[in-house]
Tab-separated table of C-alpha atoms in Angstrom:
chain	number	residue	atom	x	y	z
A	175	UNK	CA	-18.607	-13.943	-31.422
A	176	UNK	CA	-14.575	-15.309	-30.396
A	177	UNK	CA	-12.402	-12.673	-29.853
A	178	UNK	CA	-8.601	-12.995	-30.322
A	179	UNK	CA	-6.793	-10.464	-27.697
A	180	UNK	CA	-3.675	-9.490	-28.954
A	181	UNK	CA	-0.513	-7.069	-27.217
A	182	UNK	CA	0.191	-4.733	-29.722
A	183	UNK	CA	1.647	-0.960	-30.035
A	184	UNK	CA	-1.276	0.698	-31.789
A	185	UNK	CA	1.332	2.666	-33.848
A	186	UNK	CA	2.854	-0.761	-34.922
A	187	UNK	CA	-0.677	-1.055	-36.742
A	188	UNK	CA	-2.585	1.948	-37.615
A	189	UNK	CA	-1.581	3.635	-41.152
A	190	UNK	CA	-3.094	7.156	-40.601
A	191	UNK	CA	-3.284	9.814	-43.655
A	192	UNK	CA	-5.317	13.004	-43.450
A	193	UNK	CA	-5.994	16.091	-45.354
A	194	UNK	CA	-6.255	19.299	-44.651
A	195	UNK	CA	-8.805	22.099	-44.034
A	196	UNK	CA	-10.672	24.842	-42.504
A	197	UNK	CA	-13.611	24.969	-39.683
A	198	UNK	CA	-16.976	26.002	-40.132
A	199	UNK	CA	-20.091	24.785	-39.169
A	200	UNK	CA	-21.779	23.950	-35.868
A	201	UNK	CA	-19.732	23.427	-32.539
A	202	UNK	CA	-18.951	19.798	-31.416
A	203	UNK	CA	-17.237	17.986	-28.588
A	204	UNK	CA	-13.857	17.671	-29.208
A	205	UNK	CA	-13.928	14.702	-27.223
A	206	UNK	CA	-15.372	13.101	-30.387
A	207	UNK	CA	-11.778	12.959	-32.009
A	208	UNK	CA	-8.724	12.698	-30.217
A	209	UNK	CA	-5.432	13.685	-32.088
A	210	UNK	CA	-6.959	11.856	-35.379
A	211	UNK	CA	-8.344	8.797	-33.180
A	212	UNK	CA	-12.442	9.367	-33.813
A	213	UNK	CA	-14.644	8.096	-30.866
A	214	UNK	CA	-16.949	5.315	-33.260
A	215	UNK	CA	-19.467	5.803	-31.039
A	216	UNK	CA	-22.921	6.615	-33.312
A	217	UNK	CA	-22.122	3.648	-35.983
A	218	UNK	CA	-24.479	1.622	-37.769
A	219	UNK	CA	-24.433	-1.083	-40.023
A	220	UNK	CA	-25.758	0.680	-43.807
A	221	UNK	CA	-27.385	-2.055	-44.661
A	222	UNK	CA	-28.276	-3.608	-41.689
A	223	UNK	CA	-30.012	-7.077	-43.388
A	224	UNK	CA	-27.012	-7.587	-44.422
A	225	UNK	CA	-25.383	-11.087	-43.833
A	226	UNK	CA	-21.932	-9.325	-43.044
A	227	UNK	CA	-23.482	-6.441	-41.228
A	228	UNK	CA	-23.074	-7.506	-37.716
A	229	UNK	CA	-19.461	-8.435	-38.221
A	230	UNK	CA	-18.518	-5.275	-39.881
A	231	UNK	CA	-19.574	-3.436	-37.378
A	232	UNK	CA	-17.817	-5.197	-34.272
A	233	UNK	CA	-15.083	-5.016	-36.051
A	234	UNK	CA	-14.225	-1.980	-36.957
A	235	UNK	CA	-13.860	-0.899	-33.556
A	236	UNK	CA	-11.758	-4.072	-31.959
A	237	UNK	CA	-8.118	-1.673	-32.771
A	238	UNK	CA	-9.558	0.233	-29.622
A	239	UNK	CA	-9.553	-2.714	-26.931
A	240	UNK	CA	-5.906	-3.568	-28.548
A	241	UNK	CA	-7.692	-6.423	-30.782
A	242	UNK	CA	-7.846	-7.444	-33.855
A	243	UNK	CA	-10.982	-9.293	-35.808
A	244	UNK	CA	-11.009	-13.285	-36.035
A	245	UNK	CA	-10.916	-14.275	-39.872
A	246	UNK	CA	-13.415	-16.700	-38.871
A	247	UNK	CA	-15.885	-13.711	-38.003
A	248	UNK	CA	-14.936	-11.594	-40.784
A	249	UNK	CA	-12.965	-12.010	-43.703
A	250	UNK	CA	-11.621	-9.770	-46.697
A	251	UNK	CA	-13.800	-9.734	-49.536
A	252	UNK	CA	-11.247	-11.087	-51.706
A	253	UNK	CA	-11.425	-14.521	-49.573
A	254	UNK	CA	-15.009	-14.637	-50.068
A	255	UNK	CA	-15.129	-14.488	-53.763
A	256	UNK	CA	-12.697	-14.412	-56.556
A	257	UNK	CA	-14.873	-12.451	-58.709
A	258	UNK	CA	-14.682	-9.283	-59.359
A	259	UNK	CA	-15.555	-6.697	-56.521
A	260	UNK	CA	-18.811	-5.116	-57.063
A	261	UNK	CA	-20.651	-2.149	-55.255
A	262	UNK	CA	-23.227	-3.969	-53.675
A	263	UNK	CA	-20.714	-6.471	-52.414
A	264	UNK	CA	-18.942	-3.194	-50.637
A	265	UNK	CA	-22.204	-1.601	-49.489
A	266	UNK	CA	-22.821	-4.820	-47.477
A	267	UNK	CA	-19.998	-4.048	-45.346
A	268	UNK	CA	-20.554	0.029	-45.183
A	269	UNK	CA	-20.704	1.054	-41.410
A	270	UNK	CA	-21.593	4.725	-41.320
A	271	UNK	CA	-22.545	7.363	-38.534
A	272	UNK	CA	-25.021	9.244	-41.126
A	273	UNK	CA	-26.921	7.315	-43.731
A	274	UNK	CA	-26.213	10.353	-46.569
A	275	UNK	CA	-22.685	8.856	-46.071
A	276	UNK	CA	-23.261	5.565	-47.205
A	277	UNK	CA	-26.265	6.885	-50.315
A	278	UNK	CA	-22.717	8.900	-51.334
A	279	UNK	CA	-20.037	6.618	-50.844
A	280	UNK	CA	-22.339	4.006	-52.916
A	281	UNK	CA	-23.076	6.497	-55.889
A	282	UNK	CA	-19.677	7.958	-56.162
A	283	UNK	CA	-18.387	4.157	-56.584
A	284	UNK	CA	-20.710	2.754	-58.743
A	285	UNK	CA	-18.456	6.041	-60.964
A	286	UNK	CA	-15.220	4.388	-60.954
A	287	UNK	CA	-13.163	1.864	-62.665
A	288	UNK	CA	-13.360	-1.905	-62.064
A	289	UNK	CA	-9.741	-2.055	-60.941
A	290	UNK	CA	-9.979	-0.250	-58.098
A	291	UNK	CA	-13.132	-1.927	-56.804
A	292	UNK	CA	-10.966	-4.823	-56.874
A	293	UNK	CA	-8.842	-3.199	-54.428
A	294	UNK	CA	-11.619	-3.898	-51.925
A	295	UNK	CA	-10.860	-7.667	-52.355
A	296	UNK	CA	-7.873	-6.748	-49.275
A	297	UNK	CA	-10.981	-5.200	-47.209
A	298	UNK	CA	-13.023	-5.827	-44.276
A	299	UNK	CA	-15.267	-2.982	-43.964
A	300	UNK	CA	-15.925	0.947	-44.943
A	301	UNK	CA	-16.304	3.291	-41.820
A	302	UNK	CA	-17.507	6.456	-43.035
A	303	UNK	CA	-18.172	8.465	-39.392
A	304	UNK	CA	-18.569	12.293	-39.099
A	305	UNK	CA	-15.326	12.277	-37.012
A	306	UNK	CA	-13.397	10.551	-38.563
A	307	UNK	CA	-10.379	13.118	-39.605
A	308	UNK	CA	-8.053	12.244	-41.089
A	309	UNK	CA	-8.473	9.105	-42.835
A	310	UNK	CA	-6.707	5.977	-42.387
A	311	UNK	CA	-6.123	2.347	-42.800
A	312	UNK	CA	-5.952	-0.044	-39.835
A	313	UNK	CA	-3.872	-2.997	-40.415
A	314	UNK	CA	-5.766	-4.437	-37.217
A	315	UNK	CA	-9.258	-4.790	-38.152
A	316	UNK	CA	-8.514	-4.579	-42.283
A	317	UNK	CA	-10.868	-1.552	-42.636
A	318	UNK	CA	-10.402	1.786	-44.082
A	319	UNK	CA	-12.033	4.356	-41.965
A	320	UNK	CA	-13.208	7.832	-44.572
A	321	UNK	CA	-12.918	11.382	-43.740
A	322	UNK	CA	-16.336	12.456	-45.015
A	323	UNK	CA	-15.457	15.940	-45.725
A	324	UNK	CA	-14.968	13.674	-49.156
A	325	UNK	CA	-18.311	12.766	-48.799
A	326	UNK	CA	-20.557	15.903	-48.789
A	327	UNK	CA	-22.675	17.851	-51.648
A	328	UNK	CA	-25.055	19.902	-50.009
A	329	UNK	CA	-24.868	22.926	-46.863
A	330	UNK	CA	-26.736	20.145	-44.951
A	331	UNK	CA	-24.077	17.417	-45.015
A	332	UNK	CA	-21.340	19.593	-44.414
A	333	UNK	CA	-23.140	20.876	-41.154
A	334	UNK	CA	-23.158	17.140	-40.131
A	335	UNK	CA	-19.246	16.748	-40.219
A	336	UNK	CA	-17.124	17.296	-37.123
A	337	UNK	CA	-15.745	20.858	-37.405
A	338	UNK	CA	-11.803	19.890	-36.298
A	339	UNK	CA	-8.549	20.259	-38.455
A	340	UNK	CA	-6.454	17.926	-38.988
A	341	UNK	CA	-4.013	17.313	-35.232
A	342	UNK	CA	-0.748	17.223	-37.130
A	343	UNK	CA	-1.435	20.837	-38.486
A	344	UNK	CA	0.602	21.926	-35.566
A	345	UNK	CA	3.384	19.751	-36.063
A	346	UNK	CA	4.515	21.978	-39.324
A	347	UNK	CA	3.483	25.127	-37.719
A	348	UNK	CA	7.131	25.757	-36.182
A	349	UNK	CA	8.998	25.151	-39.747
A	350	UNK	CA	10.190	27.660	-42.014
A	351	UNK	CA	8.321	25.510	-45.014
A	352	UNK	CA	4.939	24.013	-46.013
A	353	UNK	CA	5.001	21.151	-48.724
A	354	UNK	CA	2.720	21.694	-51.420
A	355	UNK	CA	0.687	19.059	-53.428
A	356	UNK	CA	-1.681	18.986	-56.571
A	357	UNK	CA	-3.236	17.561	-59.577
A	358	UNK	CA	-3.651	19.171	-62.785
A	359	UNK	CA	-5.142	18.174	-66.059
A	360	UNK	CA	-3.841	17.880	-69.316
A	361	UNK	CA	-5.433	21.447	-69.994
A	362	UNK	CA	-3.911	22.852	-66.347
A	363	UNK	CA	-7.357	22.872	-64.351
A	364	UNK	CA	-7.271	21.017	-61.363
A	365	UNK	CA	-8.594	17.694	-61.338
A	366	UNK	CA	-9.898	18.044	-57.781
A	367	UNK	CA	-12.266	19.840	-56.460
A	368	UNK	CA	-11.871	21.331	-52.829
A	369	UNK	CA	-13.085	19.216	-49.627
A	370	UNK	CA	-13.914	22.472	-47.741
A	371	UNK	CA	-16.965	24.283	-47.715
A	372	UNK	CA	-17.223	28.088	-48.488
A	373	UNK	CA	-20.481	29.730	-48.380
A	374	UNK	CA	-19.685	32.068	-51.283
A	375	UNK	CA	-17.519	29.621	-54.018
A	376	UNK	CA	-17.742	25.794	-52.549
A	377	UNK	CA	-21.299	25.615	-50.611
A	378	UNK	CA	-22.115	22.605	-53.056
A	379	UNK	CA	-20.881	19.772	-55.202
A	380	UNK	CA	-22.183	17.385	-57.252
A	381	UNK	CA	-21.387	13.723	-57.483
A	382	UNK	CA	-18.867	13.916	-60.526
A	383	UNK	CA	-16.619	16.466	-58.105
A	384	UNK	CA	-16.983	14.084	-55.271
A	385	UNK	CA	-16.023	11.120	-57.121
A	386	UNK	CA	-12.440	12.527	-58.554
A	387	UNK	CA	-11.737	13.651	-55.197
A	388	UNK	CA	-12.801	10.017	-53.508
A	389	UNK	CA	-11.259	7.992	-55.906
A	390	UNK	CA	-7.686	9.850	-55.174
A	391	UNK	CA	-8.422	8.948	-51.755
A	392	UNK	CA	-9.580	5.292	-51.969
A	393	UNK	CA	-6.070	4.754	-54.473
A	394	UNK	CA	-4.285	5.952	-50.853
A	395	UNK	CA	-5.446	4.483	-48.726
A	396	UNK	CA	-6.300	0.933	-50.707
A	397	UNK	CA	-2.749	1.034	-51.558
A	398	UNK	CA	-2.058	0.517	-48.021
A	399	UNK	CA	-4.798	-2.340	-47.748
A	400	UNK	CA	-3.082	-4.326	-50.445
A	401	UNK	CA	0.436	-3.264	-49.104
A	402	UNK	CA	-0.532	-5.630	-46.385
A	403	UNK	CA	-2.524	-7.996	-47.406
A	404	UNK	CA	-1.683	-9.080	-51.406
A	405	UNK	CA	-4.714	-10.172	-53.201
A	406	UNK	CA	-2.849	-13.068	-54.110
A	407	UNK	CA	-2.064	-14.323	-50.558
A	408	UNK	CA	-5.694	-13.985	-49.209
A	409	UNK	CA	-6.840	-17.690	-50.239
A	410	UNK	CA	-3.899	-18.799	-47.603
A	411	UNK	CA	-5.461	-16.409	-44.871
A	412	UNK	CA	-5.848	-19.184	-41.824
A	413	UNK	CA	-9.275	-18.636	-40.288
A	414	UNK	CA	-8.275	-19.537	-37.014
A	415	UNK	CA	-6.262	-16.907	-36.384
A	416	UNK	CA	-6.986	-12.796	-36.458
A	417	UNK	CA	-6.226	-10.712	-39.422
A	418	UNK	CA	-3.524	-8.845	-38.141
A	419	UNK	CA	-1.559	-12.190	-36.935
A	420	UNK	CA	-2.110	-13.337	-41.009
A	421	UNK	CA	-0.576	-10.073	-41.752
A	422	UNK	CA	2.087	-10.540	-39.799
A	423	UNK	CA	3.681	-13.428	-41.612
A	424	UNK	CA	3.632	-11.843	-44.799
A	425	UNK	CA	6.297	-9.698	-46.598
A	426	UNK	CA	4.359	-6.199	-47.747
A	427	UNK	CA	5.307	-4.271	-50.189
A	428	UNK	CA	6.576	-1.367	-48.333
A	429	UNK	CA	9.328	-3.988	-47.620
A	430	UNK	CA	9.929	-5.185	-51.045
A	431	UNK	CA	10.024	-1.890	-52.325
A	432	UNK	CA	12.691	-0.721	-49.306
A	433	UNK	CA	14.817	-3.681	-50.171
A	434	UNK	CA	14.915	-3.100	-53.772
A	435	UNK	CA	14.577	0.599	-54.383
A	436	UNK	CA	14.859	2.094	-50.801
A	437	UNK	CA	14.824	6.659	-50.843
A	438	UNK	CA	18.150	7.721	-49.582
A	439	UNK	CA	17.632	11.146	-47.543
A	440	UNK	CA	17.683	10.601	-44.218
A	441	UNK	CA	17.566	14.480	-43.508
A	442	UNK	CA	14.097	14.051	-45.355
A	443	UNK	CA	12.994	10.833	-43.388
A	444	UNK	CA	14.645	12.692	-40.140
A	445	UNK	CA	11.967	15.867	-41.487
A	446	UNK	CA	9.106	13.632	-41.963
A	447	UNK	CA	8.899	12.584	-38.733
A	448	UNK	CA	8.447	16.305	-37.401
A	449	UNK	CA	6.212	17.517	-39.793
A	450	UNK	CA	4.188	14.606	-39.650
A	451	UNK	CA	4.827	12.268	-36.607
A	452	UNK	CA	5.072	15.057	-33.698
A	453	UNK	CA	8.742	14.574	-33.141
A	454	UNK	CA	10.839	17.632	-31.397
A	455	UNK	CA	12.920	19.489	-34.086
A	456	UNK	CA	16.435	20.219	-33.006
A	457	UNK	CA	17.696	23.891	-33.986
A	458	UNK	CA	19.225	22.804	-37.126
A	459	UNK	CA	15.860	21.389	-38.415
A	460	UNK	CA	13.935	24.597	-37.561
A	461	UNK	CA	16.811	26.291	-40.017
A	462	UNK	CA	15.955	24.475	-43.404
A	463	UNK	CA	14.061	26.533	-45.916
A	464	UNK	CA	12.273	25.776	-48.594
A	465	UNK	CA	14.722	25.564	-51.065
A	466	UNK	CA	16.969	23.488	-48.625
A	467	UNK	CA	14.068	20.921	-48.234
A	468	UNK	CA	13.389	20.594	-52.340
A	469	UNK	CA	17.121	20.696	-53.063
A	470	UNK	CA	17.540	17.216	-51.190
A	471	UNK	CA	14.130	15.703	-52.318
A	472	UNK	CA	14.973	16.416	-56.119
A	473	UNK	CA	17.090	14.004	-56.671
A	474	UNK	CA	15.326	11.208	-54.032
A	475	UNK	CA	12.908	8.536	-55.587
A	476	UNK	CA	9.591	9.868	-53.556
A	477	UNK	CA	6.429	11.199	-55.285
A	478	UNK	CA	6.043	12.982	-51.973
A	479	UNK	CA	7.615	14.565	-48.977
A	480	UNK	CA	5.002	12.635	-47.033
A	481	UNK	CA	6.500	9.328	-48.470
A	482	UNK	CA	9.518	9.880	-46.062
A	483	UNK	CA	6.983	9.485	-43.110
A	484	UNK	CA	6.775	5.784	-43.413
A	485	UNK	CA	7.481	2.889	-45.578
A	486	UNK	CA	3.819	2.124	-46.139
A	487	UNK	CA	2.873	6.139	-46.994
A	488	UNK	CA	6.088	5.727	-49.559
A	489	UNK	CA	3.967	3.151	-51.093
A	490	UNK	CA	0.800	4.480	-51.664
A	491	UNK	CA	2.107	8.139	-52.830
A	492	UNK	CA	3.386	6.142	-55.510
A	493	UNK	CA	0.319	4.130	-56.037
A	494	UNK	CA	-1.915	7.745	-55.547
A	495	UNK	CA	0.435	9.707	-58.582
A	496	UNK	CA	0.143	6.003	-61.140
A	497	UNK	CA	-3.533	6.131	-60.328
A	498	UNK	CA	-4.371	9.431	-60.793
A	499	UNK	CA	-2.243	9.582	-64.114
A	500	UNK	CA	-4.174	6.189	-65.264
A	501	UNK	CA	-7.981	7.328	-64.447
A	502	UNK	CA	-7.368	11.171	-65.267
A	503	UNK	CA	-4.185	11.683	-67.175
A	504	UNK	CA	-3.093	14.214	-64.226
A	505	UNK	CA	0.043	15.220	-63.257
A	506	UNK	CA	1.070	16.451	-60.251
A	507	UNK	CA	2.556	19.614	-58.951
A	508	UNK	CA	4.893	18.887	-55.864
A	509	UNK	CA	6.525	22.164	-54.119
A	510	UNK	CA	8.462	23.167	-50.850
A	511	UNK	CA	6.197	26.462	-50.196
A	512	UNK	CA	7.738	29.267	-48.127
A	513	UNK	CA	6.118	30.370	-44.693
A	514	UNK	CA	4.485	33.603	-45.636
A	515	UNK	CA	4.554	36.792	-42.610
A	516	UNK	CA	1.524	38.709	-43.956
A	517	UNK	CA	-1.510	37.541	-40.880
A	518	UNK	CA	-4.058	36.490	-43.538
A	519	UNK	CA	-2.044	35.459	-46.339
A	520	UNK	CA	-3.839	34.162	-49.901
A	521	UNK	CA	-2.610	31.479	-52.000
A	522	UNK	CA	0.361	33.624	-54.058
A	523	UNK	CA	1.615	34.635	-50.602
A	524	UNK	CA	2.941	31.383	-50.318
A	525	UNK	CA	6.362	31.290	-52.808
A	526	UNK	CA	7.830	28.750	-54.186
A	527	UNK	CA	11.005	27.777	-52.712
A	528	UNK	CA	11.443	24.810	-55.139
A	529	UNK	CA	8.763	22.990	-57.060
A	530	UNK	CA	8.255	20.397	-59.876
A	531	UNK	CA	5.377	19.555	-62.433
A	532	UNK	CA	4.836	16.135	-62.999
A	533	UNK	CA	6.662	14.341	-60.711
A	534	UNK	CA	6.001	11.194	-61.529
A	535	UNK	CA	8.048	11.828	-63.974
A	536	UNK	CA	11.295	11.328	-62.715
A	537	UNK	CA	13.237	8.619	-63.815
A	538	UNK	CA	13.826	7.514	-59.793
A	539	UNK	CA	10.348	8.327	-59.406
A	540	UNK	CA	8.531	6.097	-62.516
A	541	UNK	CA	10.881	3.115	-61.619
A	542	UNK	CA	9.222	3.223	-58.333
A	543	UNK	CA	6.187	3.698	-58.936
A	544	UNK	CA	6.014	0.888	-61.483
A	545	UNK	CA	7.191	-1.840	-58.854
A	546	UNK	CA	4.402	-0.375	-56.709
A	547	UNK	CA	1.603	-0.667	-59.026
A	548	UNK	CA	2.677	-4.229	-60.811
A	549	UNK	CA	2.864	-5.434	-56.864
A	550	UNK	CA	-0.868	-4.284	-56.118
A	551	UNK	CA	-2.606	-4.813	-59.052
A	552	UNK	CA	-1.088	-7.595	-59.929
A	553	UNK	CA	0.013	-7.331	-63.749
A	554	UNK	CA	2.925	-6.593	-66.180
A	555	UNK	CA	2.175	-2.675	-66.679
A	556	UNK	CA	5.021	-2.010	-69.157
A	557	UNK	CA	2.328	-0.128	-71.320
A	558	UNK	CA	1.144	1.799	-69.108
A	559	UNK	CA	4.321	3.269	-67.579
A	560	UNK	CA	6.318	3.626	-71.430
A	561	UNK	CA	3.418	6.539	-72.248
A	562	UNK	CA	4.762	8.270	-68.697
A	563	UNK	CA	7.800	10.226	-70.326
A	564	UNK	CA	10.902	11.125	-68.091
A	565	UNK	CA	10.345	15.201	-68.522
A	566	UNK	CA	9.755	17.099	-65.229
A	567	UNK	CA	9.933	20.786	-65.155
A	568	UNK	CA	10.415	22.929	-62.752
A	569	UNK	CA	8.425	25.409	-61.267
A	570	UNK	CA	9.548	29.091	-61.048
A	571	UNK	CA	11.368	29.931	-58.283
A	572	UNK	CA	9.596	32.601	-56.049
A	573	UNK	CA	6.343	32.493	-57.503
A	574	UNK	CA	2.883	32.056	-55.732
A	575	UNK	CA	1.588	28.756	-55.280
A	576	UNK	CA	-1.790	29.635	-57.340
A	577	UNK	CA	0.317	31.525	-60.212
A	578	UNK	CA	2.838	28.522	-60.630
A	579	UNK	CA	-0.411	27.076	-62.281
A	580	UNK	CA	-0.431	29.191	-64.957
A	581	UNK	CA	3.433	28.894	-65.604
A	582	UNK	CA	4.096	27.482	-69.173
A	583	UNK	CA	6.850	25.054	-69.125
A	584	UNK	CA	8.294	23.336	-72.021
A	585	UNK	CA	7.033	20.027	-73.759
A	586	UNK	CA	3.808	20.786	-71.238
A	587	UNK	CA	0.732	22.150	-73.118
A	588	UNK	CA	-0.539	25.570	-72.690
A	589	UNK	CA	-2.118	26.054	-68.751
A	590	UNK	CA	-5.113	28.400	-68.704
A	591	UNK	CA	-5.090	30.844	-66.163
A	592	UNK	CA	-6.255	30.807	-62.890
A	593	UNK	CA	-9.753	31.737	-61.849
A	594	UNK	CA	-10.192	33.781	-58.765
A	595	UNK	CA	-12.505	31.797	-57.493
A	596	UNK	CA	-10.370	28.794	-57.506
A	597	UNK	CA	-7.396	30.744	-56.055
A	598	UNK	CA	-9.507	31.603	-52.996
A	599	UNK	CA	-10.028	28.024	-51.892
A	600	UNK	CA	-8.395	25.180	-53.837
A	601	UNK	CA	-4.920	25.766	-52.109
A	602	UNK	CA	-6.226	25.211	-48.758
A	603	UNK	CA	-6.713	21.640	-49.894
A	604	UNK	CA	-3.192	21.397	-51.434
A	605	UNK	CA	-1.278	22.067	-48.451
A	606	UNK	CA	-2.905	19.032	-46.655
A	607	UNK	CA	-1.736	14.921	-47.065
A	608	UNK	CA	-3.095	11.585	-46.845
């Protein structure tokens, strides 16, 4: 098949977003991933009589060599049909390391809502690889590429999954702070359940748990997929040409949103880039505290600190909060955590140095949001958005991360309390980012 060679930066193109975690399990190269950048060496087409299996599959590794795929090899669903997406149309361009992964993947979507199997229409192909960590969109070959740690039910899986955490972990290991982020029902019990295994409280999960989880992640990182290429720009896509050189000459909505509605801090975009890109802190940055960092992001228009890391990440925290409010009427917790000294610490050794329930909220933050959402999905959601109202809360000062759960807040109904069990792993998992 043609190739199209093109010079790019790969940071000018790849959209990376990870989560957090422990180890466990069996010992593997480390060779396998590379500061998040997963070898794709043991993939396979899921469904390999497939008409669009072969193409998937060279694809999704063409961001390596510097390339990008041809349109005329492989195109985004959403140029192929105008009908709604359905699973078997997204099975059919699955590539996957471990066939469980795909059997998953496939059952967990055939779960979820028609809208956001419509946000396939902006896709190539589905890696799901046992080193891939963390997951990301690649503007270069149109594909998302899964962490499966979303993925697993069973002691089995999980043993199958490349035991590495995510690289930027040691980025935020020099601050004074850790940012905080969860989702909570209307009755206070999280929404999600945790992506790490635990031989006593998390050795297995069954599909409902995976799906909740998943679907926060496919809102992400789809978000950036249709950030890039609009559903209603794909009939123009010209064949000839790669996908990443169509993408080019369109304006995203990163952009639109940046012109329009643009966040303000730069101390907080100047912050991102440590915690999250690698950059050198200067002395002053290793200072801020806690309550330094959430006194300049209250008042900001993100849903996230991890918004400040990029335009596009901006975009789909806003996209993540509407989308998880829509499917599961969650709101989410958002906190500047303290560094704790104890050597093992547990989730209430990690205070709140300033915190907020239900972000989304904010007045700033539900503006936002609502220019995101109409952009991807393409419809007047004035409904939807007037049943958000514009009461945050916040959370108490000084308290630990798991008790904050419990805290009653006004206009909020009554939280239960926390179970122990929960406590012990369910943080991990909050501390991490797409």
């Amino acid at each position: 098949m043609k190739k199209q060679l093109i010079t790019i930066a790969l940071s000018s193109l790849v959209i990376l977003s990870g989560c957090g975690g422990g180890g466990g399990g069996k010992a593997q190269d480390r060779s396998a991933n590379i500061d998040g950048d997963p070898a794709l060496e043991l993939l396979r087409a899921y469904q390999s009589d497939s008409p669009s299996a072969a193409a998937a599959l060279d694809c999704v590794t063409l961001y390596k060599k510097n390339q990008s795929c041809l349109v005329s090899d492989i195109a985004p669903l959403g140029y192929v049909t105008s009908q709604n997406v359905t699973v078997e149309d997204i099975a059919a361009r699955l590539v996957v390391s471990h066939a469980w992964m795909g059997d998953n993947f496939v059952s967990a979507l055939r779960e979820m809502p028609q809208d956001l199997l419509n946000l396939f229409r902006s896709v190539n192909a589905v890696v799901l690889s046992y080193e891939v960590r963390p997951s990301f969109y690649h503007s270069g070959t149109a594909s998302l590429y899964i962490d499966p740690r979303y993925l697993w039910l069973s002691d089995s899986q999980w043993r199958d999954i490349y035991q590495q955490d995510d690289y930027r972990d040691a980025y935020q290991s020099q601050l004074k702070f850790i940012t905080a982020n969860r989702y909570l029902d209307p009755y206070g019990d999280y929404v999600l359940t945790s992506n790490t295994y635990d031989v006593d409280y998390n050795a297995s999960r069954n599909l409902e748990q995976i799906t909740r989880g998943l679907y926060r992640l496919l809102a992400h990182e789809l978000a950036h997929a249709n950030d890039y290429l609009p559903q209603d720009t794909l009939a123009d896509l010209d064949t000839s040409q790669t996908v990443w050189w169509n993408i080019q000459r369109r304006i995203p909505a990163n952009s639109e949103l940046n012109r329009d509605q643009p966040l303000s801090s730069t101390m907080l975009h100047q912050m991102a880039q440590v915690s999250f890109r690698g950059e050198k802190p200067t002395q002053e940055q290793l200072q801020f505290d806690a309550a330094t960092m959430g006194n300049e992001f209250e008042f900001d228009g993100a849903a996230d600190f991890y918004a400040y890391s990029s335009q596009a990440e901006d975009v789909a925290m806003l996209f993540e909060a509407f989308m998880m409010h829509k499917e599961y009427q969650a709101t989410s917790d958002v906190a500047f955590l303290v560094e704790p000294t104890v050597s093992d610490p547990n989730c209430d050794d990690y205070k709140i140095g300033w915190g907020q329930r239900d972000r989304l909220a904010d007045s700033l933050v539900k503006a936002r949001a609502k220019q995101v959402a109409e952009r991807i999905l393409l419809r007047d959601l004035g409904t939807e958005f007037s049943h958000i109202d514009e009461n945050t809360d916040p959370l108490p000062f000084g308290a630990g991360w798991c008790e904050a759960q419990s805290y009653f807040v006004s206009g909020k109904p009554i939280i239960k309390s926390v179970q122990q069990a929960q406590s012990r792993f369910f943080f991990r998992d909050d501390f991490s980012r797409e």
